[in-house]
Amino acid sequence: MPNRGFLYQLTGAKHAAQLVVSMYSLRKVYPDNPIAILCGDEFALQTANRISDDIRIDKRIPGNFHIVLFDAKCGKIKSGGYLDKTSVHELTPFDSNVFLDADTLIIGSIDDVFPHESRPLEIVLTQFAEWKSNGNKISGRVAKWSKVASAEVARMLSSSYPAINTGVFGFNKNCPYMPAWHEMTKRNVSFICDEIASQLVFPDFEHRILDHRYNASVVYTNHNDTRVWHGHGKKFLKKESGLRIWWPWFLEVWEKNIADIQSW
């Protein structure tokens, strides 16, 4: 089995508390699996070190917890954080990866998100709710890319592809989709450009798309076998449905002072 682990990315303080909660939930399901945090600035590095100092998250198994510092675009160019996500294949210490947004809660097995050993070049993506590429919501977002990717946009609008959300995905370091995704994202760095770029390029590569149990919106999903909740766009705090799911986890993290969260 290749070296494999779970991957997070953090720049700044905006999602730091949610990252600690997410990682705490991940450790409930996967107490021993390797984790890496890609840190885009000093605050992210401090947060990662606090987590590393807390044995309840970092199980102190040699090689089990990785901190990687990188030069983030986030904060330097508008919407640069979305572009940063598309470079994680160049930064990860693992061969096989599951990437998780900081605003996720892991409540069940997500082994299926790792690429199959028999299909090492596949990209494993997750569908957002039951939305489609030519539906009311996604079609408008896709159409805005017509000047930079006309053929790919036409393809998405002419067929009913699953709507992709990049809050949860699986990949191997040598997956050819990854650099192509990065290059497409660079064409139009803007709000959620990573998701639209993924939507446009994924059909050109070996792929597997998991249903929204593995990336469940706290607003648009009602499923009895959810594995990952996603508080996309601050929905853990902005929506009652999100707060009801996330707040008990946060309170547990706060009361246990995981990663010394009460001090910051």
CSV table of N, CA, C and O in Angstrom, one decimal, residues 156-237:
chain,number,residue,atom,x,y,z
A,156,MET,N,-19.9,21.3,-20.6
A,156,MET,CA,-20.6,21.3,-19.3
A,156,MET,C,-22.0,21.7,-19.5
A,156,MET,O,-22.9,21.1,-18.8
A,157,LEU,N,-22.3,22.6,-20.3
A,157,LEU,CA,-23.7,23.1,-20.4
A,157,LEU,C,-24.6,22.3,-21.3
A,157,LEU,O,-25.8,22.4,-21.2
A,158,SER,N,-23.9,21.5,-22.1
A,158,SER,CA,-24.7,20.6,-23.1
A,158,SER,C,-25.1,19.3,-22.5
A,158,SER,O,-25.9,18.6,-23.0
A,159,SER,N,-24.5,18.9,-21.3
A,159,SER,CA,-24.8,17.7,-20.7
A,159,SER,C,-25.0,17.9,-19.2
A,159,SER,O,-24.6,18.9,-18.7
A,160,SER,N,-25.5,16.9,-18.6
A,160,SER,CA,-25.9,16.9,-17.1
A,160,SER,C,-24.8,16.2,-16.3
A,160,SER,O,-25.0,15.1,-15.8
A,161,TYR,N,-23.7,16.9,-16.1
A,161,TYR,CA,-22.6,16.3,-15.3
A,161,TYR,C,-22.9,16.6,-13.8
A,161,TYR,O,-23.5,17.6,-13.5
A,162,PRO,N,-22.4,15.8,-12.9
A,162,PRO,CA,-22.5,16.1,-11.5
A,162,PRO,C,-21.8,17.4,-11.2
A,162,PRO,O,-20.7,17.7,-11.7
A,163,ALA,N,-22.4,18.2,-10.3
A,163,ALA,CA,-21.7,19.4,-9.8
A,163,ALA,C,-20.6,19.1,-8.8
A,163,ALA,O,-20.9,18.4,-7.8
A,164,ILE,N,-19.4,19.6,-9.1
A,164,ILE,CA,-18.3,19.2,-8.3
A,164,ILE,C,-18.1,20.2,-7.2
A,164,ILE,O,-18.1,21.4,-7.4
A,165,ASN,N,-17.8,19.7,-5.9
A,165,ASN,CA,-17.3,20.6,-4.8
A,165,ASN,C,-16.0,20.1,-4.4
A,165,ASN,O,-15.8,18.9,-4.2
A,166,THR,N,-15.0,21.0,-4.3
A,166,THR,CA,-13.6,20.6,-4.0
A,166,THR,C,-13.3,20.6,-2.6
A,166,THR,O,-12.1,20.6,-2.2
A,167,GLY,N,-14.3,20.6,-1.7
A,167,GLY,CA,-14.0,20.5,-0.3
A,167,GLY,C,-13.5,19.2,0.2
A,167,GLY,O,-12.9,19.0,1.3
A,168,VAL,N,-13.7,18.1,-0.6
A,168,VAL,CA,-13.3,16.8,-0.3
A,168,VAL,C,-12.9,16.1,-1.6
A,168,VAL,O,-13.7,16.0,-2.5
A,169,PHE,N,-11.6,15.7,-1.8
A,169,PHE,CA,-11.3,14.9,-3.0
A,169,PHE,C,-10.0,14.1,-2.7
A,169,PHE,O,-9.3,14.3,-1.7
A,170,GLY,N,-9.8,13.1,-3.5
A,170,GLY,CA,-8.7,12.1,-3.3
A,170,GLY,C,-7.9,12.1,-4.6
A,170,GLY,O,-8.4,12.1,-5.7
A,171,PHE,N,-6.5,12.0,-4.4
A,171,PHE,CA,-5.6,12.0,-5.5
A,171,PHE,C,-4.3,11.4,-5.1
A,171,PHE,O,-3.9,11.3,-3.9
A,172,ASN,N,-3.6,10.8,-6.1
A,172,ASN,CA,-2.2,10.5,-5.9
A,172,ASN,C,-1.3,11.6,-6.5
A,172,ASN,O,-1.7,12.4,-7.4
A,173,LYS,N,-0.1,11.7,-6.0
A,173,LYS,CA,0.8,12.8,-6.4
A,173,LYS,C,1.0,12.9,-7.9
A,173,LYS,O,1.2,14.0,-8.4
A,174,ASN,N,1.0,11.8,-8.5
A,174,ASN,CA,1.3,11.8,-10.0
A,174,ASN,C,0.0,11.8,-10.8
A,174,ASN,O,0.1,11.6,-12.0
A,175,CYS,N,-1.1,12.1,-10.2
A,175,CYS,CA,-2.4,12.2,-10.9
A,175,CYS,C,-2.3,13.3,-12.0
A,175,CYS,O,-2.1,14.5,-11.6
A,176,PRO,N,-2.5,13.0,-13.3
A,176,PRO,CA,-2.4,14.0,-14.3
A,176,PRO,C,-3.4,15.1,-14.3
A,176,PRO,O,-3.2,16.2,-14.8
A,177,TYR,N,-4.5,14.8,-13.6
A,177,TYR,CA,-5.6,15.8,-13.5
A,177,TYR,C,-5.1,17.0,-12.7
A,177,TYR,O,-5.5,18.2,-13.0
A,178,MET,N,-4.2,16.8,-11.7
A,178,MET,CA,-3.8,17.9,-10.8
A,178,MET,C,-3.2,19.1,-11.4
A,178,MET,O,-3.6,20.2,-11.3
A,179,PRO,N,-2.1,18.9,-12.2
A,179,PRO,CA,-1.5,20.1,-12.9
A,179,PRO,C,-2.5,20.7,-13.9
A,179,PRO,O,-2.5,21.9,-14.1
A,180,ALA,N,-3.3,19.9,-14.6
A,180,ALA,CA,-4.3,20.5,-15.5
A,180,ALA,C,-5.3,21.3,-14.8
A,180,ALA,O,-5.7,22.4,-15.3
A,181,TRP,N,-5.7,20.9,-13.6
A,181,TRP,CA,-6.7,21.6,-12.8
A,181,TRP,C,-6.0,23.0,-12.4
A,181,TRP,O,-6.7,24.0,-12.5
A,182,HIS,N,-4.8,22.9,-12.0
A,182,HIS,CA,-4.1,24.1,-11.6
A,182,HIS,C,-4.0,25.1,-12.8
A,182,HIS,O,-4.3,26.3,-12.6
A,183,GLU,N,-3.6,24.6,-13.9
A,183,GLU,CA,-3.5,25.5,-15.1
A,183,GLU,C,-4.8,26.1,-15.5
A,183,GLU,O,-4.9,27.3,-15.9
A,184,MET,N,-5.9,25.3,-15.4
A,184,MET,CA,-7.2,25.9,-15.7
A,184,MET,C,-7.6,27.0,-14.7
A,184,MET,O,-8.2,28.0,-15.1
A,185,THR,N,-7.4,26.7,-13.5
A,185,THR,CA,-7.7,27.7,-12.4
A,185,THR,C,-7.0,29.0,-12.6
A,185,THR,O,-7.6,30.1,-12.4
A,186,LYS,N,-5.7,28.9,-13.1
A,186,LYS,CA,-4.9,30.2,-13.3
A,186,LYS,C,-5.5,31.0,-14.4
A,186,LYS,O,-5.3,32.2,-14.5
A,187,ARG,N,-6.4,30.5,-15.3
A,187,ARG,CA,-7.0,31.3,-16.3
A,187,ARG,C,-8.0,32.3,-15.8
A,187,ARG,O,-8.2,33.3,-16.5
A,188,ASN,N,-8.5,32.0,-14.7
A,188,ASN,CA,-9.6,32.9,-14.2
A,188,ASN,C,-9.6,32.9,-12.7
A,188,ASN,O,-10.6,32.3,-12.1
A,189,VAL,N,-8.6,33.5,-12.0
A,189,VAL,CA,-8.6,33.4,-10.6
A,189,VAL,C,-9.7,34.4,-10.0
A,189,VAL,O,-9.6,35.6,-10.2
A,190,SER,N,-10.7,33.8,-9.4
A,190,SER,CA,-11.9,34.5,-9.0
A,190,SER,C,-12.6,33.7,-7.9
A,190,SER,O,-12.1,32.6,-7.5
A,191,PHE,N,-13.7,34.1,-7.5
A,191,PHE,CA,-14.5,33.4,-6.5
A,191,PHE,C,-14.8,31.9,-6.9
A,191,PHE,O,-15.2,31.7,-8.0
A,192,ILE,N,-14.5,31.0,-6.0
A,192,ILE,CA,-14.6,29.5,-6.2
A,192,ILE,C,-14.0,29.1,-7.6
A,192,ILE,O,-14.6,28.1,-8.2
A,193,CYS,N,-13.0,29.7,-8.0
A,193,CYS,CA,-12.4,29.3,-9.3
A,193,CYS,C,-11.9,27.9,-9.3
A,193,CYS,O,-11.9,27.2,-10.4
A,194,ASP,N,-11.5,27.4,-8.1
A,194,ASP,CA,-11.0,26.0,-8.1
A,194,ASP,C,-12.1,25.0,-8.4
A,194,ASP,O,-11.9,24.0,-9.1
A,195,GLU,N,-13.3,25.3,-8.0
A,195,GLU,CA,-14.4,24.4,-8.2
A,195,GLU,C,-14.8,24.4,-9.7
A,195,GLU,O,-15.1,23.4,-10.3
A,196,ILE,N,-14.9,25.6,-10.2
A,196,ILE,CA,-15.4,25.7,-11.6
A,196,ILE,C,-14.3,25.1,-12.6
A,196,ILE,O,-14.6,24.4,-13.5
A,197,ALA,N,-13.0,25.4,-12.2
A,197,ALA,CA,-12.0,24.8,-13.1
A,197,ALA,C,-12.0,23.2,-13.0
A,197,ALA,O,-11.8,22.5,-14.0
A,198,SER,N,-12.3,22.7,-11.8
A,198,SER,CA,-12.4,21.2,-11.7
A,198,SER,C,-13.6,20.7,-12.5
A,198,SER,O,-13.5,19.7,-13.2
A,199,GLN,N,-14.7,21.5,-12.4
A,199,GLN,CA,-15.9,21.1,-13.2
A,199,GLN,C,-15.5,21.0,-14.7
A,199,GLN,O,-16.0,20.1,-15.4
A,200,LEU,N,-14.7,21.9,-15.2
A,200,LEU,CA,-14.4,22.0,-16.6
A,200,LEU,C,-13.5,20.9,-17.1
A,200,LEU,O,-13.6,20.5,-18.2
A,201,VAL,N,-12.5,20.5,-16.2
A,201,VAL,CA,-11.4,19.7,-16.7
A,201,VAL,C,-11.6,18.2,-16.4
A,201,VAL,O,-11.0,17.3,-17.1
A,202,PHE,N,-12.4,17.9,-15.4
A,202,PHE,CA,-12.4,16.5,-14.9
A,202,PHE,C,-12.7,15.4,-16.0
A,202,PHE,O,-12.2,14.3,-15.9
A,203,PRO,N,-13.7,15.7,-16.9
A,203,PRO,CA,-14.0,14.6,-17.9
A,203,PRO,C,-12.8,14.2,-18.8
A,203,PRO,O,-12.9,13.1,-19.3
A,204,ASP,N,-11.8,15.0,-18.8
A,204,ASP,CA,-10.6,14.6,-19.7
A,204,ASP,C,-9.7,13.6,-19.0
A,204,ASP,O,-8.7,13.2,-19.6
A,205,PHE,N,-10.0,13.3,-17.7
A,205,PHE,CA,-9.1,12.4,-17.0
A,205,PHE,C,-9.8,11.3,-16.3
A,205,PHE,O,-11.1,11.3,-16.2
A,206,GLU,N,-9.1,10.2,-16.0
A,206,GLU,CA,-9.7,9.1,-15.3
A,206,GLU,C,-10.2,9.6,-14.0
A,206,GLU,O,-9.5,10.2,-13.2
A,207,HIS,N,-11.5,9.4,-13.7
A,207,HIS,CA,-12.1,10.0,-12.5
A,207,HIS,C,-13.2,9.0,-12.0
A,207,HIS,O,-13.7,8.1,-12.6
A,208,ARG,N,-13.5,9.3,-10.7
A,208,ARG,CA,-14.5,8.6,-10.0
A,208,ARG,C,-15.2,9.7,-9.1
A,208,ARG,O,-14.5,10.4,-8.4
A,209,ILE,N,-16.5,9.8,-9.2
A,209,ILE,CA,-17.3,10.8,-8.5
A,209,ILE,C,-18.2,10.2,-7.5
A,209,ILE,O,-19.0,9.4,-7.8
A,210,LEU,N,-17.9,10.5,-6.2
A,210,LEU,CA,-18.7,10.0,-5.1
A,210,LEU,C,-19.9,10.9,-4.9
A,210,LEU,O,-19.9,12.1,-5.1
A,211,ASP,N,-20.9,10.3,-4.3
A,211,ASP,CA,-22.1,11.1,-4.1
A,211,ASP,C,-21.9,11.9,-2.8
A,211,ASP,O,-20.9,11.9,-2.2
A,212,HIS,N,-22.9,12.7,-2.5
A,212,HIS,CA,-22.8,13.8,-1.5
A,212,HIS,C,-22.8,13.3,-0.1
A,212,HIS,O,-22.6,14.1,0.9
A,213,ARG,N,-22.8,12.0,0.1
A,213,ARG,CA,-22.6,11.5,1.5
A,213,ARG,C,-21.1,11.8,1.9
A,213,ARG,O,-20.9,12.0,3.1
A,214,TYR,N,-20.2,11.9,1.0
A,214,TYR,CA,-18.8,12.2,1.3
A,214,TYR,C,-18.5,13.7,1.3
A,214,TYR,O,-17.3,14.0,1.5
A,215,ASN,N,-19.5,14.5,1.1
A,215,ASN,CA,-19.3,16.0,1.1
A,215,ASN,C,-20.6,16.6,1.2
A,215,ASN,O,-21.1,17.3,0.3
A,216,ALA,N,-21.2,16.4,2.4
A,216,ALA,CA,-22.6,16.8,2.5
A,216,ALA,C,-22.8,18.2,3.0
A,216,ALA,O,-22.3,18.7,4.0
A,217,SER,N,-23.6,19.0,2.2
A,217,SER,CA,-23.9,20.3,2.5
A,217,SER,C,-24.8,20.4,3.7
A,217,SER,O,-25.8,19.6,3.8
A,218,VAL,N,-24.5,21.2,4.7
A,218,VAL,CA,-25.4,21.3,5.9
A,218,VAL,C,-26.7,22.1,5.5
A,218,VAL,O,-27.6,22.1,6.4
A,219,VAL,N,-26.8,22.6,4.3
A,219,VAL,CA,-28.0,23.3,3.9
A,219,VAL,C,-28.8,22.4,2.9
A,219,VAL,O,-30.0,22.3,3.0
A,220,TYR,N,-28.1,21.8,2.0
A,220,TYR,CA,-28.8,21.1,0.8
A,220,TYR,C,-28.9,19.6,0.9
A,220,TYR,O,-29.4,19.0,0.0
A,221,THR,N,-28.3,19.0,1.9
A,221,THR,CA,-28.2,17.6,2.0
A,221,THR,C,-29.0,17.0,3.2
A,221,THR,O,-29.0,17.6,4.3
A,222,ASN,N,-29.8,16.0,2.9
A,222,ASN,CA,-30.5,15.3,4.0
A,222,ASN,C,-30.3,13.8,3.7
A,222,ASN,O,-31.1,13.2,3.0
A,223,HIS,N,-29.3,13.2,4.3
A,223,HIS,CA,-28.9,11.8,4.0
A,223,HIS,C,-28.6,11.1,5.3
A,223,HIS,O,-28.0,11.7,6.2
A,224,ASN,N,-29.1,9.9,5.4
A,224,ASN,CA,-28.9,9.1,6.7
A,224,ASN,C,-27.6,8.4,6.8
A,224,ASN,O,-27.4,7.6,7.7
A,225,ASP,N,-26.7,8.5,5.7
A,225,ASP,CA,-25.4,7.8,5.7
A,225,ASP,C,-24.3,8.8,5.4
A,225,ASP,O,-23.4,8.5,4.7
A,226,THR,N,-24.4,10.0,6.0
A,226,THR,CA,-23.4,11.1,5.7
A,226,THR,C,-22.1,10.7,6.4
A,226,THR,O,-22.1,10.2,7.5
A,227,ARG,N,-21.0,10.8,5.6
A,227,ARG,CA,-19.7,10.6,6.1
A,227,ARG,C,-18.9,11.9,6.5
A,227,ARG,O,-18.1,11.9,7.4
A,228,VAL,N,-19.2,12.9,5.7
A,228,VAL,CA,-18.5,14.2,5.9
A,228,VAL,C,-19.6,15.3,5.7
A,228,VAL,O,-20.3,15.4,4.7
A,229,TRP,N,-19.7,16.1,6.8
A,229,TRP,CA,-20.4,17.3,6.7
A,229,TRP,C,-19.5,18.5,6.3
A,229,TRP,O,-18.4,18.6,6.7
A,230,HIS,N,-20.1,19.4,5.4
A,230,HIS,CA,-19.3,20.5,4.9
A,230,HIS,C,-20.0,21.8,5.2
A,230,HIS,O,-21.2,22.0,4.8
A,231,GLY,N,-19.4,22.7,5.9
A,231,GLY,CA,-20.0,24.0,6.2
A,231,GLY,C,-19.6,25.1,5.2
A,231,GLY,O,-19.2,26.2,5.6
A,232,HIS,N,-19.7,24.7,4.0
A,232,HIS,CA,-19.3,25.6,2.9
A,232,HIS,C,-19.8,27.1,3.0
A,232,HIS,O,-20.9,27.3,3.4
A,233,GLY,N,-18.9,28.0,2.8
A,233,GLY,CA,-19.3,29.4,2.9
A,233,GLY,C,-19.8,29.8,4.3
A,233,GLY,O,-20.7,30.6,4.4
A,234,LYS,N,-19.2,29.3,5.3
A,234,LYS,CA,-19.5,29.7,6.7
A,234,LYS,C,-20.9,29.2,7.1
A,234,LYS,O,-21.5,29.7,8.1
A,235,LYS,N,-21.4,28.2,6.4
A,235,LYS,CA,-22.7,27.7,6.7
A,235,LYS,C,-22.8,27.0,8.1
A,235,LYS,O,-23.9,26.8,8.6
A,236,PHE,N,-21.7,26.6,8.7
A,236,PHE,CA,-21.7,26.0,10.0
A,236,PHE,C,-22.2,27.1,11.0
A,236,PHE,O,-22.7,26.8,12.1
A,237,LEU,N,-21.9,28.3,10.7
A,237,LEU,CA,-22.3,29.4,11.6
A,237,LEU,C,-23.5,30.3,11.1
A,237,LEU,O,-24.2,30.8,11.9
